[in-house]
Amino acid sequence: MSDPRDPESQRRLRGRNLAMLAALLGFVVLVYVVSVVRMGGA
Amino acid sequence: MTDLTLETTATSAEAGSTATWHDFVALLKPRVMTLVVFSAFAGLLAAPGALHPVLAATAILCVAVAAGGAAAINMWYDRDIDLVMARTRQRPIPGGRMRPEAALAFGVVLSGAAAGMMGLAVNWTAAAVLALSVLFYVFVYTVWLKRRTPQNIVIGGAAGAFPPVIGWAAVTGDIGLGALALFALIFMWTPPHFWALALYRNDDYARAGVPMLPVVAGERHTKLQMLVYTVLLLPLAVLPYWIGIAGPVYGAGAATLGLLFLACALKVWREDGAATGHRAARLMFGYSIFYLFAVFGLLIVDRTA
């Protein structure tokens, strides 16, 4: 098993965390935009 | 599942999680997803009525995410046979870069969230068909049929035929005749598409114990079945024109593309695969992907023109 403290593992973990952040932000924006559209009567 | 499962699980557990975000993207089978998204978009455009562009984009996103989630669950379940097939052994789980349970959790969360979002944002009919397609793909195709019968991709092919129905239901809130015509088109297209692949990946499937038709019934019988399905597909592809959801450009295009597909099937029928390296089957597999993109592309052009 790779050492979670080594630089390569840290780099992968950071990449996954950033991807998760992007996905969550995208989801929040999507819910906001869909709410605005639905409340507008679409 | 086979006894290879334990070995794979042990290897993956030792590997821990060295997965990058690219591995999580790979779990979604992005190339398959493009066809799913494209056919859902065509269903959405072919349906009578209109949907706000934001909601239409949300519906397509939900279809894509749910399809990706189902693919991740499929990779979790099939990790043992993926390990023994050359085509799949570098996938994240058999490659030892991702724990199986991480893939399962990823797939379940994505599929569930996509179906829920479809219901809340678009309508619950589309959400129900989306959920049904995921459940069908996972339980009927992956778990039940894939390893038990050479009819696996015939019946299981229904899972891949749902996307245009979901697109249609997103607009209309129901499932009309047009949606069923698009469903039938993909359903009839699926067997010759996968059997063309199975003809030249026969050894892989045999080694993994997957009873694809060429493994169980032989090449000759498979080629005959491919021919039959391609003939049946020919009028079905023109059906959207006959029932009035597409114009003559689509009708003529679909008929021409279908005749070319039939020519591919005839070439496969006449080919001695062992001597040619299954060149005709490879060609037919490639053409089948082009065919579906082209037919649905024609439908999209026809509806937007």
PDB file of N, CA and C in Angstrom, chain A residues 1-2 12 15-16 19 27 30-31 33-34 37-38 42, chain B residues 14 18-21 24 52 54 58 61 117 120-122:
ATOM      1  N   MET A   1       0.853  -1.199   0.000  1.00  0.00           N
ATOM      2  CA  MET A   1       0.000   0.000   0.000  1.00  0.00           C
ATOM      3  C   MET A   1       0.884   1.244   0.000  1.00  0.00           C
ATOM      4  N   SER A   2       0.525   2.241  -0.798  1.00  0.00           N
ATOM      5  CA  SER A   2       1.366   3.429  -0.882  1.00  0.00           C
ATOM      6  C   SER A   2       1.235   4.271   0.398  1.00  0.00           C
ATOM      7  N   ARG A  12      -2.272  13.178  -5.707  1.00  0.00           N
ATOM      8  CA  ARG A  12      -3.514  12.516  -6.149  1.00  0.00           C
ATOM      9  C   ARG A  12      -4.694  12.921  -5.287  1.00  0.00           C
ATOM     10  N   GLY A  15      -5.806  16.352  -6.158  1.00  0.00           N
ATOM     11  CA  GLY A  15      -6.544  16.312  -7.422  1.00  0.00           C
ATOM     12  C   GLY A  15      -7.980  15.849  -7.220  1.00  0.00           C
ATOM     13  N   ARG A  16      -8.147  14.793  -6.415  1.00  0.00           N
ATOM     14  CA  ARG A  16      -9.506  14.281  -6.147  1.00  0.00           C
ATOM     15  C   ARG A  16     -10.327  15.312  -5.376  1.00  0.00           C
ATOM     16  N   ALA A  19     -11.433  18.055  -7.700  1.00  0.00           N
ATOM     17  CA  ALA A  19     -12.513  17.567  -8.570  1.00  0.00           C
ATOM     18  C   ALA A  19     -13.827  17.522  -7.795  1.00  0.00           C
ATOM     19  N   PHE A  27     -22.937  21.495  -8.742  1.00  0.00           N
ATOM     20  CA  PHE A  27     -24.247  21.030  -8.279  1.00  0.00           C
ATOM     21  C   PHE A  27     -25.035  22.173  -7.626  1.00  0.00           C
ATOM     22  N   LEU A  30     -26.210  24.491 -10.298  1.00  0.00           N
ATOM     23  CA  LEU A  30     -27.306  23.848 -11.045  1.00  0.00           C
ATOM     24  C   LEU A  30     -28.622  23.953 -10.276  1.00  0.00           C
ATOM     25  N   VAL A  31     -28.585  23.618  -8.984  1.00  0.00           N
ATOM     26  CA  VAL A  31     -29.808  23.680  -8.165  1.00  0.00           C
ATOM     27  C   VAL A  31     -30.342  25.119  -8.127  1.00  0.00           C
ATOM     28  N   VAL A  33     -29.870  27.571 -10.396  1.00  0.00           N
ATOM     29  CA  VAL A  33     -30.410  27.971 -11.706  1.00  0.00           C
ATOM     30  C   VAL A  33     -31.751  27.269 -11.976  1.00  0.00           C
ATOM     31  N   VAL A  34     -31.816  25.980 -11.672  1.00  0.00           N
ATOM     32  CA  VAL A  34     -33.066  25.229 -11.889  1.00  0.00           C
ATOM     33  C   VAL A  34     -34.179  25.817 -11.016  1.00  0.00           C
ATOM     34  N   VAL A  37     -35.453  28.987 -12.599  1.00  0.00           N
ATOM     35  CA  VAL A  37     -36.266  28.682 -13.789  1.00  0.00           C
ATOM     36  C   VAL A  37     -37.628  28.129 -13.392  1.00  0.00           C
ATOM     37  N   ARG A  38     -37.647  27.199 -12.445  1.00  0.00           N
ATOM     38  CA  ARG A  38     -38.921  26.593 -12.029  1.00  0.00           C
ATOM     39  C   ARG A  38     -39.831  27.627 -11.351  1.00  0.00           C
ATOM     40  N   ALA A  42     -41.536  27.833 -15.543  1.00  0.00           N
ATOM     41  CA  ALA A  42     -41.202  26.885 -16.617  1.00  0.00           C
ATOM     42  C   ALA A  42     -41.670  25.486 -16.271  1.00  0.00           C
TER      43      ALA A  42
ATOM     44  N   GLU B  14      -5.234  -4.274  -1.046  1.00  0.00           N
ATOM     45  CA  GLU B  14      -3.828  -3.997  -0.762  1.00  0.00           C
ATOM     46  C   GLU B  14      -3.396  -2.701  -1.429  1.00  0.00           C
ATOM     47  N   THR B  18      -5.204   4.547  -4.757  1.00  0.00           N
ATOM     48  CA  THR B  18      -4.232   5.394  -5.445  1.00  0.00           C
ATOM     49  C   THR B  18      -4.893   6.021  -6.659  1.00  0.00           C
ATOM     50  N   ALA B  19      -6.222   5.979  -6.666  1.00  0.00           N
ATOM     51  CA  ALA B  19      -6.967   6.485  -7.829  1.00  0.00           C
ATOM     52  C   ALA B  19      -6.813   7.989  -7.969  1.00  0.00           C
ATOM     53  N   THR B  20      -6.701   8.424  -9.202  1.00  0.00           N
ATOM     54  CA  THR B  20      -6.739   9.860  -9.494  1.00  0.00           C
ATOM     55  C   THR B  20      -8.169  10.189  -9.920  1.00  0.00           C
ATOM     56  N   TRP B  21      -8.452  11.464 -10.118  1.00  0.00           N
ATOM     57  CA  TRP B  21      -9.804  11.822 -10.558  1.00  0.00           C
ATOM     58  C   TRP B  21     -10.072  11.288 -11.958  1.00  0.00           C
ATOM     59  N   PHE B  24     -11.813   8.022 -11.667  1.00  0.00           N
ATOM     60  CA  PHE B  24     -13.246   8.143 -11.396  1.00  0.00           C
ATOM     61  C   PHE B  24     -14.014   8.485 -12.678  1.00  0.00           C
ATOM     62  N   HIS B  52     -37.887  24.238 -21.344  1.00  0.00           N
ATOM     63  CA  HIS B  52     -36.950  25.344 -21.118  1.00  0.00           C
ATOM     64  C   HIS B  52     -35.512  24.832 -21.297  1.00  0.00           C
ATOM     65  N   VAL B  54     -32.719  25.392 -19.942  1.00  0.00           N
ATOM     66  CA  VAL B  54     -31.999  25.019 -18.713  1.00  0.00           C
ATOM     67  C   VAL B  54     -32.474  23.646 -18.221  1.00  0.00           C
ATOM     68  N   THR B  58     -30.463  20.171 -18.004  1.00  0.00           N
ATOM     69  CA  THR B  58     -30.447  19.423 -16.734  1.00  0.00           C
ATOM     70  C   THR B  58     -30.863  17.968 -16.964  1.00  0.00           C
ATOM     71  N   LEU B  61     -28.011  16.185 -18.532  1.00  0.00           N
ATOM     72  CA  LEU B  61     -26.964  15.972 -17.524  1.00  0.00           C
ATOM     73  C   LEU B  61     -27.340  14.808 -16.599  1.00  0.00           C
ATOM     74  N   MET B 117     -32.612  14.277  -8.958  1.00  0.00           N
ATOM     75  CA  MET B 117     -32.544  15.613  -9.572  1.00  0.00           C
ATOM     76  C   MET B 117     -33.483  15.697 -10.776  1.00  0.00           C
ATOM     77  N   LEU B 120     -37.022  16.224  -9.406  1.00  0.00           N
ATOM     78  CA  LEU B 120     -37.250  17.548  -8.832  1.00  0.00           C
ATOM     79  C   LEU B 120     -37.207  18.645  -9.891  1.00  0.00           C
ATOM     80  N   ALA B 121     -36.281  18.512 -10.849  1.00  0.00           N
ATOM     81  CA  ALA B 121     -36.079  19.604 -11.813  1.00  0.00           C
ATOM     82  C   ALA B 121     -36.963  19.474 -13.049  1.00  0.00           C
ATOM     83  N   VAL B 122     -37.225  18.242 -13.500  1.00  0.00           N
ATOM     84  CA  VAL B 122     -37.917  18.065 -14.787  1.00  0.00           C
ATOM     85  C   VAL B 122     -39.308  17.459 -14.561  1.00  0.00           C
TER      86      VAL B 122
END
